[in-house]
mmCIF file of C-alpha atoms in Angstrom:
data_model
loop_
_atom_site.group_PDB
_atom_site.id
_atom_site.type_symbol
_atom_site.label_atom_id
_atom_site.label_comp_id
_atom_site.label_asym_id
_atom_site.label_seq_id
_atom_site.Cartn_x
_atom_site.Cartn_y
_atom_site.Cartn_z
ATOM 1 C CA MET A 22 0.000 0.000 0.000
ATOM 2 C CA THR A 23 1.136 3.517 -0.817
ATOM 3 C CA PHE A 24 -0.749 6.121 1.181
ATOM 4 C CA THR A 25 -0.916 9.720 0.049
ATOM 5 C CA ARG A 26 -1.998 12.497 2.399
ATOM 6 C CA TYR A 27 -4.666 14.873 1.137
ATOM 7 C CA SER A 28 -5.007 18.187 2.978
ATOM 8 C CA PRO A 29 -8.417 19.708 3.809
ATOM 9 C CA SER A 30 -10.306 21.255 0.912
ATOM 10 C CA THR A 31 -11.658 24.197 2.899
ATOM 11 C CA LEU A 32 -10.958 27.811 1.930
ATOM 12 C CA ALA A 33 -9.257 28.317 5.288
ATOM 13 C CA SER A 34 -6.842 25.443 4.642
ATOM 14 C CA VAL A 35 -6.114 26.673 1.117
ATOM 15 C CA ALA A 36 -5.321 30.154 2.446
ATOM 16 C CA GLN A 37 -3.000 28.722 5.103
ATOM 17 C CA ASP A 38 -1.199 26.223 2.851
ATOM 18 C CA PRO A 39 -2.066 26.796 -0.829
ATOM 19 C CA GLY A 40 0.541 24.391 -2.212
ATOM 20 C CA SER A 41 -0.627 21.225 -0.465
ATOM 21 C CA LEU A 42 -2.211 18.310 -2.295
ATOM 22 C CA ARG A 43 -5.979 18.427 -1.822
ATOM 23 C CA ILE A 44 -9.222 17.722 -3.646
ATOM 24 C CA ARG A 45 -10.084 20.744 -5.797
ATOM 25 C CA GLY A 46 -13.084 19.409 -7.705
ATOM 26 C CA VAL A 47 -15.685 16.653 -7.335
ATOM 27 C CA VAL A 48 -17.272 14.600 -10.117
ATOM 28 C CA PHE A 49 -20.405 12.545 -9.506
ATOM 29 C CA ASP A 50 -22.108 9.559 -11.027
ATOM 30 C CA MET A 51 -25.865 10.129 -11.305
ATOM 31 C CA ASP A 52 -27.984 7.027 -10.587
ATOM 32 C CA GLY A 53 -27.262 5.647 -7.130
ATOM 33 C CA THR A 54 -25.079 8.649 -6.275
ATOM 34 C CA LEU A 55 -26.774 11.991 -6.897
ATOM 35 C CA ALA A 56 -30.088 10.164 -7.157
ATOM 36 C CA THR A 57 -31.438 7.081 -5.401
ATOM 37 C CA PRO A 58 -30.361 3.749 -6.970
ATOM 38 C CA MET A 59 -31.899 2.029 -9.984
ATOM 39 C CA ASN A 60 -29.903 -1.126 -9.286
ATOM 40 C CA GLU A 61 -32.872 -3.498 -9.563
ATOM 41 C CA HIS A 62 -33.527 -2.188 -13.075
ATOM 42 C CA LEU A 63 -29.884 -2.715 -14.061
ATOM 43 C CA VAL A 64 -29.773 -6.264 -12.662
ATOM 44 C CA ARG A 65 -32.910 -7.144 -14.631
ATOM 45 C CA LEU A 66 -31.531 -5.591 -17.817
ATOM 46 C CA HIS A 67 -28.163 -7.296 -17.377
ATOM 47 C CA LYS A 68 -29.866 -10.697 -17.261
ATOM 48 C CA GLU A 69 -32.403 -9.894 -19.971
ATOM 49 C CA LEU A 70 -29.716 -8.936 -22.484
ATOM 50 C CA GLY A 71 -27.498 -11.886 -21.562
ATOM 51 C CA VAL A 72 -24.551 -9.723 -20.529
ATOM 52 C CA PRO A 73 -21.599 -11.707 -19.054
ATOM 53 C CA ASN A 74 -21.237 -11.254 -15.283
ATOM 54 C CA LYS A 75 -17.881 -9.486 -15.538
ATOM 55 C CA MET A 76 -18.956 -7.018 -18.221
ATOM 56 C CA GLY A 77 -20.991 -3.816 -18.168
ATOM 57 C CA ILE A 78 -24.158 -3.440 -20.230
ATOM 58 C CA LEU A 79 -22.874 -0.666 -22.508
ATOM 59 C CA GLU A 80 -19.519 -2.390 -22.937
ATOM 60 C CA TYR A 81 -21.368 -5.536 -24.047
ATOM 61 C CA VAL A 82 -23.656 -3.694 -26.461
ATOM 62 C CA ASP A 83 -20.806 -1.649 -27.965
ATOM 63 C CA GLY A 84 -18.438 -4.552 -28.358
ATOM 64 C CA HIS A 85 -20.628 -7.573 -29.095
ATOM 65 C CA LEU A 86 -23.904 -6.568 -30.769
ATOM 66 C CA VAL A 87 -24.444 -5.291 -34.311
ATOM 67 C CA GLY A 88 -27.287 -4.385 -36.615
ATOM 68 C CA ALA A 89 -30.853 -5.131 -35.583
ATOM 69 C CA GLU A 90 -29.727 -6.965 -32.439
ATOM 70 C CA ARG A 91 -27.881 -3.883 -31.233
ATOM 71 C CA GLU A 92 -30.776 -1.575 -32.088
ATOM 72 C CA LYS A 93 -33.161 -3.801 -30.136
ATOM 73 C CA ALA A 94 -30.854 -3.807 -27.083
ATOM 74 C CA GLU A 95 -30.410 -0.025 -27.205
ATOM 75 C CA GLN A 96 -34.190 0.451 -27.368
ATOM 76 C CA ARG A 97 -34.668 -1.856 -24.381
ATOM 77 C CA ILE A 98 -32.045 0.063 -22.389
ATOM 78 C CA LEU A 99 -33.878 3.311 -23.137
ATOM 79 C CA GLU A 100 -37.199 1.785 -22.030
ATOM 80 C CA VAL A 101 -35.762 0.633 -18.694
ATOM 81 C CA GLU A 102 -34.067 3.990 -18.092
ATOM 82 C CA THR A 103 -37.340 5.814 -18.794
ATOM 83 C CA GLU A 104 -39.138 3.525 -16.342
ATOM 84 C CA ALA A 105 -36.526 4.222 -13.659
ATOM 85 C CA MET A 106 -36.795 8.005 -14.115
ATOM 86 C CA ALA A 107 -40.304 7.975 -12.652
ATOM 87 C CA ASN A 108 -38.896 7.099 -9.216
ATOM 88 C CA MET A 109 -35.804 9.333 -9.267
ATOM 89 C CA GLN A 110 -35.149 11.255 -6.036
ATOM 90 C CA LEU A 111 -32.170 13.081 -4.567
ATOM 91 C CA SER A 112 -29.733 10.991 -2.573
ATOM 92 C CA PRO A 113 -30.103 11.658 1.183
ATOM 93 C CA GLY A 114 -27.456 14.120 2.359
ATOM 94 C CA LEU A 115 -26.691 15.425 -1.129
ATOM 95 C CA VAL A 116 -27.780 19.005 -0.425
ATOM 96 C CA GLU A 117 -25.520 19.155 2.627
ATOM 97 C CA LEU A 118 -22.511 17.941 0.615
ATOM 98 C CA LEU A 119 -23.204 20.340 -2.251
ATOM 99 C CA GLN A 120 -23.542 23.189 0.260
ATOM 100 C CA PHE A 121 -20.070 22.398 1.609
ATOM 101 C CA LEU A 122 -18.603 22.226 -1.895
ATOM 102 C CA HIS A 123 -20.281 25.505 -2.889
ATOM 103 C CA GLU A 124 -19.084 27.316 0.227
ATOM 104 C CA ASN A 125 -15.521 26.168 -0.442
ATOM 105 C CA LYS A 126 -15.637 26.946 -4.169
ATOM 106 C CA LEU A 127 -15.086 23.383 -5.404
ATOM 107 C CA PRO A 128 -16.523 22.827 -8.906
ATOM 108 C CA VAL A 129 -18.865 19.895 -9.520
ATOM 109 C CA ALA A 130 -19.643 17.812 -12.609
ATOM 110 C CA ILE A 131 -21.554 14.693 -13.636
ATOM 111 C CA ILE A 132 -20.394 11.637 -15.570
ATOM 112 C CA THR A 133 -23.228 9.203 -16.206
ATOM 113 C CA ARG A 134 -23.563 6.134 -18.391
ATOM 114 C CA ASN A 135 -27.213 7.100 -18.722
ATOM 115 C CA ASN A 136 -28.732 8.816 -21.743
ATOM 116 C CA ASN A 137 -29.140 12.567 -22.188
ATOM 117 C CA LEU A 138 -32.894 12.352 -21.559
ATOM 118 C CA ALA A 139 -32.327 10.903 -18.087
ATOM 119 C CA ALA A 140 -29.662 13.492 -17.272
ATOM 120 C CA ARG A 141 -32.023 16.279 -18.338
ATOM 121 C CA HIS A 142 -34.837 14.740 -16.289
ATOM 122 C CA PHE A 143 -32.625 14.829 -13.204
ATOM 123 C CA LEU A 144 -31.576 18.443 -13.747
ATOM 124 C CA GLU A 145 -34.881 19.822 -15.026
ATOM 125 C CA GLN A 146 -37.402 17.817 -13.001
ATOM 126 C CA VAL A 147 -35.778 16.371 -9.860
ATOM 127 C CA VAL A 148 -33.428 19.264 -9.048
ATOM 128 C CA THR A 149 -36.000 21.960 -9.756
ATOM 129 C CA ARG A 150 -38.312 20.507 -7.087
ATOM 130 C CA GLN A 151 -35.827 21.649 -4.459
ATOM 131 C CA PRO A 152 -36.233 24.887 -2.482
ATOM 132 C CA LYS A 153 -35.281 27.937 -4.519
ATOM 133 C CA GLU A 154 -32.351 28.775 -2.257
ATOM 134 C CA HIS A 155 -30.771 25.374 -2.985
ATOM 135 C CA LEU A 156 -30.791 25.609 -6.785
ATOM 136 C CA LYS A 157 -27.451 27.451 -6.887
ATOM 137 C CA LEU A 158 -25.817 24.335 -5.425
ATOM 138 C CA PHE A 159 -26.571 22.212 -8.501
ATOM 139 C CA GLY A 160 -24.274 24.008 -10.937
ATOM 140 C CA PHE A 161 -22.864 20.856 -12.519
ATOM 141 C CA ASN A 162 -20.560 21.675 -15.418
ATOM 142 C CA PRO A 163 -19.985 19.714 -17.501
ATOM 143 C CA VAL A 164 -22.695 17.037 -17.541
ATOM 144 C CA ILE A 165 -21.342 14.097 -19.542
ATOM 145 C CA ASP A 166 -23.726 11.345 -20.627
ATOM 146 C CA ARG A 167 -23.044 8.116 -22.510
ATOM 147 C CA SER A 168 -22.761 9.896 -25.852
ATOM 148 C CA PHE A 169 -19.184 10.651 -24.738
ATOM 149 C CA ARG A 170 -17.102 7.647 -25.757
ATOM 150 C CA PRO A 171 -15.465 5.686 -24.340
ATOM 151 C CA THR A 172 -17.717 5.581 -21.287
ATOM 152 C CA LYS A 173 -16.800 4.644 -17.724
ATOM 153 C CA PRO A 174 -14.921 2.565 -16.573
ATOM 154 C CA GLN A 175 -12.447 4.089 -19.020
ATOM 155 C CA PRO A 176 -10.980 7.343 -17.643
ATOM 156 C CA HIS A 177 -11.406 9.540 -20.729
ATOM 157 C CA SER A 178 -14.438 11.490 -19.493
ATOM 158 C CA LEU A 179 -12.796 12.268 -16.160
ATOM 159 C CA LEU A 180 -9.551 13.291 -17.854
ATOM 160 C CA HIS A 181 -11.618 15.547 -20.135
ATOM 161 C CA ILE A 182 -13.021 17.314 -17.067
ATOM 162 C CA SER A 183 -9.534 17.564 -15.573
ATOM 163 C CA LYS A 184 -8.346 19.358 -18.692
ATOM 164 C CA MET A 185 -11.463 21.534 -18.898
ATOM 165 C CA TRP A 186 -11.137 22.671 -15.279
ATOM 166 C CA GLY A 187 -7.352 22.956 -15.343
ATOM 167 C CA ILE A 188 -7.128 20.712 -12.295
ATOM 168 C CA PRO A 189 -4.720 17.712 -12.236
ATOM 169 C CA PRO A 190 -6.496 14.322 -12.074
ATOM 170 C CA GLN A 191 -4.960 13.517 -8.679
ATOM 171 C CA GLN A 192 -6.806 16.528 -7.247
ATOM 172 C CA LEU A 193 -10.218 15.316 -8.401
ATOM 173 C CA MET A 194 -12.608 13.023 -6.557
ATOM 174 C CA MET A 195 -14.869 10.634 -8.492
ATOM 175 C CA VAL A 196 -17.932 9.668 -6.437
ATOM 176 C CA GLY A 197 -20.123 6.718 -7.385
ATOM 177 C CA ASP A 198 -21.908 3.572 -6.322
ATOM 178 C CA HIS A 199 -20.619 1.141 -8.924
ATOM 179 C CA LEU A 200 -17.435 -0.546 -10.065
ATOM 180 C CA ASP A 201 -17.430 1.523 -13.273
ATOM 181 C CA ASP A 202 -17.231 4.762 -11.289
ATOM 182 C CA LEU A 203 -14.399 3.568 -9.084
ATOM 183 C CA LEU A 204 -12.322 2.169 -11.946
ATOM 184 C CA CYS A 205 -12.810 5.391 -13.910
ATOM 185 C CA GLY A 206 -11.366 7.330 -10.986
ATOM 186 C CA VAL A 207 -8.507 4.938 -10.292
ATOM 187 C CA ARG A 208 -7.496 4.736 -13.945
ATOM 188 C CA ALA A 209 -7.470 8.527 -14.215
ATOM 189 C CA GLY A 210 -5.238 8.782 -11.149
ATOM 190 C CA SER A 211 -7.997 10.451 -9.122
ATOM 191 C CA VAL A 212 -9.502 9.658 -5.715
ATOM 192 C CA SER A 213 -12.448 7.248 -5.959
ATOM 193 C CA ALA A 214 -15.207 7.433 -3.352
ATOM 194 C CA LEU A 215 -17.802 4.680 -2.986
ATOM 195 C CA LEU A 216 -21.329 5.361 -1.767
ATOM 196 C CA ARG A 217 -22.106 2.039 -0.105
ATOM 197 C CA TYR A 218 -25.347 0.088 -0.413
ATOM 198 C CA PRO A 219 -26.177 -3.524 0.486
ATOM 199 C CA TYR A 220 -25.506 -4.543 -3.126
ATOM 200 C CA ASN A 221 -22.062 -3.023 -3.725
ATOM 201 C CA GLY A 222 -19.814 -3.925 -0.793
ATOM 202 C CA ALA A 223 -17.588 -6.081 -3.021
ATOM 203 C CA PHE A 224 -16.454 -2.959 -4.891
ATOM 204 C CA GLU A 225 -14.946 -1.378 -1.778
ATOM 205 C CA CYS A 226 -11.501 -2.767 -2.621
ATOM 206 C CA LYS A 227 -11.396 -0.324 -5.555
ATOM 207 C CA ALA A 228 -12.317 2.717 -3.459
ATOM 208 C CA HIS A 229 -10.010 5.140 -1.670
ATOM 209 C CA ILE A 230 -12.902 6.303 0.523
ATOM 210 C CA SER A 231 -16.191 4.558 1.397
ATOM 211 C CA VAL A 232 -19.253 6.123 3.023
ATOM 212 C CA ASP A 233 -22.789 4.951 3.808
ATOM 213 C CA ARG A 234 -24.330 8.366 3.134
ATOM 214 C CA ILE A 235 -23.064 10.915 0.652
ATOM 215 C CA ASP A 236 -22.732 13.828 3.103
ATOM 216 C CA LYS A 237 -20.256 11.749 5.123
ATOM 217 C CA LEU A 238 -17.707 12.789 2.490
ATOM 218 C CA ILE A 239 -17.717 16.230 4.125
ATOM 219 C CA GLU A 240 -15.635 14.873 6.990
ATOM 220 C CA SER A 241 -12.838 13.694 4.677
ATOM 221 C CA LEU A 242 -12.909 16.856 2.583
ATOM 222 C CA ALA A 243 -13.004 19.152 5.615
ATOM 223 C CA ASN A 244 -10.321 17.399 7.646
ATOM 224 C CA GLY A 245 -8.128 15.750 5.026
ATOM 225 C CA PHE A 246 -7.572 12.035 4.529
ATOM 226 C CA ASP A 247 -5.065 9.356 3.527
ATOM 227 C CA ALA A 248 -5.625 7.502 0.251
ATOM 228 C CA ASP A 249 -3.985 4.282 -0.889
ATOM 229 C CA MET A 250 -3.031 5.371 -4.404
ATOM 230 C CA SER A 251 -1.575 1.939 -5.209
ATOM 231 C CA ILE A 252 -5.083 0.533 -5.853
ATOM 232 C CA SER A 253 -5.082 -1.139 -9.272
ATOM 233 C CA GLY A 254 -7.367 -0.137 -12.117
ATOM 234 C CA ASP A 255 -7.504 -3.769 -13.282
ATOM 235 C CA SER A 256 -10.547 -5.829 -12.374
ATOM 236 C CA ASP A 257 -12.213 -9.139 -13.147
ATOM 237 C CA MET A 258 -14.992 -8.608 -10.586
ATOM 238 C CA GLU A 259 -18.613 -9.445 -11.364
ATOM 239 C CA TYR A 260 -20.896 -6.455 -11.921
ATOM 240 C CA PHE A 261 -23.866 -7.812 -9.961
#
């Protein structure tokens, strides 16, 4: 193990020691992270499409299906995503975390393997139901959906944000609930944070930080933390 010390990400800490290594921007997955999980839909779709246990749905469709078979799978994915949107709600503790990030001037972004329609539904329907004074907290930029290729778990989308923000990858945190999110972060050289649920404990070995509720990340960001940056981006773990 090779532990790296990250200093607090507060404005006060930056003013006191501006040169220290710290998290300077946070990137979020959407389903199961910013919003409550749609895991049961994904498990059903994984089985329905006959996706191998150690492969993601989009990876399988992109790499193994062609023609009418691919079109049929893509349509089915869209149908399941649309069904899941009806139950989308904010993750408990999200507003508190976003308030901390806003107060300390840390930019936020989204990388989702979902389609643009689902991302827009989250931003235009779920977010806008929040109190007016909270809307300023949801300034995600950019919002990257699955039209950006290659998708997670490859690091390209996160490295794109790193370049866009002018922040080195090692000073970004990738927050998610799935193996794809964690591997994306690890492969980019960023800090990966796992939002734990009963279904994803096996992925913890690929996370630098693990929390049971998303606002628990405030403690690590406010006080600093040690991260084992020797975690490998290789994996043959099963997705579900």
